[in-house]
Amino acid sequence: MTDLTDVRPTIPDFSGQQLAPGDDGYDRSRSVFNGMIDRSPSLIATCRSAKDVAAAIAWARASDLPISVYGGGHSVQGSAVLDGGLCVDLRGLRDVVVDPEAATAQVGGGCTWGELDAATQEHGLAVTGGRVSTTGVGGLALGSGSGWLERRLGFTCDNLIEAQVVTADGQIVTASETEHPDLFWALRGGGGNFGVVTRFTLRLHPVGPIVFGGMLMYPAPMGADVLRNFRDFIADAPDEVGGGVAFITAPPIEMVPEPARGKPAVGVIVAWTGPLEQAEAVLAPLLTFGPPVFAHVGPMPYVALQRMLDDANPHGMQNYWTADFFDELPDEAVETLVPLATAPVSPLSQVIIVPGGGAIARVPEDATAFGERQARFNIHYLSMWPDPADSEANIAHTRALAAALKPWTTGAVYLNFIGDEGQDRIESSFGETKLARLREIKATWDPDNVFRHNQNIPPAG
Ligand SMILES: Cc1cc2nc3c(=O)[nH]c(=O)nc-3n(C[C@H](O)[C@H](O)[C@H](O)COP(=O)(O)OP(=O)(O)OC[C@H]3O[C@@H](n4cnc5c(N)ncnc54)[C@H](O)[C@@H]3O)c2cc1C
């Protein structure tokens, strides 16, 4: 590795900003969502074009420096940054160009969901996207991309038409069903292993701009009944119903009645994007279940629904996340989950039960690198707390919760929802056949594993 101690590193033929330790803005640029991550790249290269990305990769390879790729900085394992290497920062690539006639969006590789949703909603269009607006489109889409619209529109990756990719050897290529289809297949669930996506072309759909959404919140002792009611309702619900069940701590905000504030609670998140006049009839089994502590549901802008969880997910907390897919949630699983989920160590921690089915389950299993499309539920255990001194207790509780539910899991995991849980966990999420194909594709496009600071798929051979 090049010794950069005395020389200021500089990438030639680079139009973006280059920040080294000590520069103004360097510390802000290297920070990521998860406050546990404190890494110092030798250089943060904020790219403004695909050519910048190619120049940065070529320079790092010639300097024998490892590379990380920063999209929106939200992966909890902190793979956007690394110690002592080059951070290829895509936050200079944030353009969104919407073609309302064709119902497509061209999206820069460092764009956030807040930026993309704002641009598409100007035309009453949207694509399935992240539930917190600060999350990057890049990492989320490459990990398949789960969001409130997925039962109606599939994952984000199911709406990917084309990607502009800078490869490990510096080529700028297009991947689509007709150009480099193997690469295109791998990008839809295989993460950042195959190249740097500088532009995503996504298919859009009419959504809102006013949808029917919000949250009904119940006291913790009603948790099992609330979850069973949601489980039974969603089994036959139309595709336009999105949402989930969230075990949280009631926040100290005006709409929450004073006595409930700061207490464990269970929320039913509602996201209906069908005709507004049908919302109350379709959602009646959820809307009439109760009594809730409060019900904040009704017509709202889609962009507000997409920001509804922003305040509950502040930047810079300590984070330990894990997840599992489930075929069913029998009563025994519900009874096991609820006592643990309603006794969080930190009031910021959440357990979110996301329903599957609908459009995601209709895409053939082998159509994309992402699999496990028949799972009925995806449970995301997120623990968050401010003080590193509390890490042990929080992590232990989250692990105990996930372990207690293991008897009902499918064995696969949604990689976007976990931190660093080792290579086995990554590989098992794809299954043997897909993993073998991904490794072959990796060997074609990145035989030296240049893109390895991620949920890594090593090249075959
Ligand atoms: C608050 C919060 C809410 C979330 N909500 C959801 C959700 O609703 N649905 C969901 O599916 N996931 C969700 N996630 C998980 C999220 O999708 C992943 O953490 C994802 O990796 C974040 O993408 P990013 O670009 O912000 O991350 P980064 O940390 O910047 O990137 C993670 C990795 O992705 C790769 N990468 C990113 N961009 C590119 C690119 N353009 N080209 C090539 N590789 C790239 C790189 O390997 C990088 O190391 C959430 C995460 C957080 C923190």
XYZ file of C-alpha atoms in Angstrom, residues 141-142 144 157-158 160-161 163 175-191 194 363-371 373 430-442 445 457:
51
model
C -31.653 -0.289 -4.655
C -28.640 -2.574 -5.117
C -33.177 -4.860 -3.840
C -34.788 -3.314 -8.187
C -37.877 -4.753 -9.883
C -34.712 -0.877 -12.552
C -34.623 -0.419 -16.325
C -27.834 1.207 -14.813
C -26.437 -2.790 -17.862
C -30.010 -3.666 -18.829
C -32.067 -6.666 -19.963
C -30.379 -6.341 -23.371
C -26.901 -5.013 -22.535
C -24.754 -7.100 -20.205
C -27.823 -8.917 -18.846
C -25.754 -10.950 -16.375
C -24.422 -7.779 -14.777
C -27.958 -6.359 -14.761
C -29.215 -9.493 -12.995
C -26.467 -9.266 -10.369
C -27.113 -5.580 -9.656
C -30.670 -6.394 -8.607
C -29.916 -7.680 -5.111
C -26.177 -8.379 -5.281
C -25.182 -5.060 -3.686
C -20.006 -5.479 -9.391
C -41.582 -11.851 -9.775
C -40.002 -15.223 -10.640
C -37.460 -16.299 -8.025
C -34.606 -16.477 -10.552
C -35.373 -13.144 -12.275
C -33.074 -11.168 -9.971
C -30.134 -11.857 -7.687
C -32.412 -11.122 -4.749
C -34.362 -14.205 -3.666
C -39.706 -13.657 -2.621
C -28.638 -16.010 -1.741
C -28.727 -19.807 -1.580
C -26.202 -22.029 -3.343
C -27.338 -21.648 -6.953
C -27.579 -17.878 -6.943
C -24.377 -17.510 -4.986
C -22.511 -19.603 -7.567
C -23.901 -17.468 -10.404
C -23.063 -14.253 -8.551
C -19.511 -15.437 -7.974
C -19.102 -16.184 -11.700
C -20.405 -12.726 -12.601
C -18.100 -11.199 -10.007
C -16.498 -7.917 -13.766
C -19.418 -11.825 -2.868
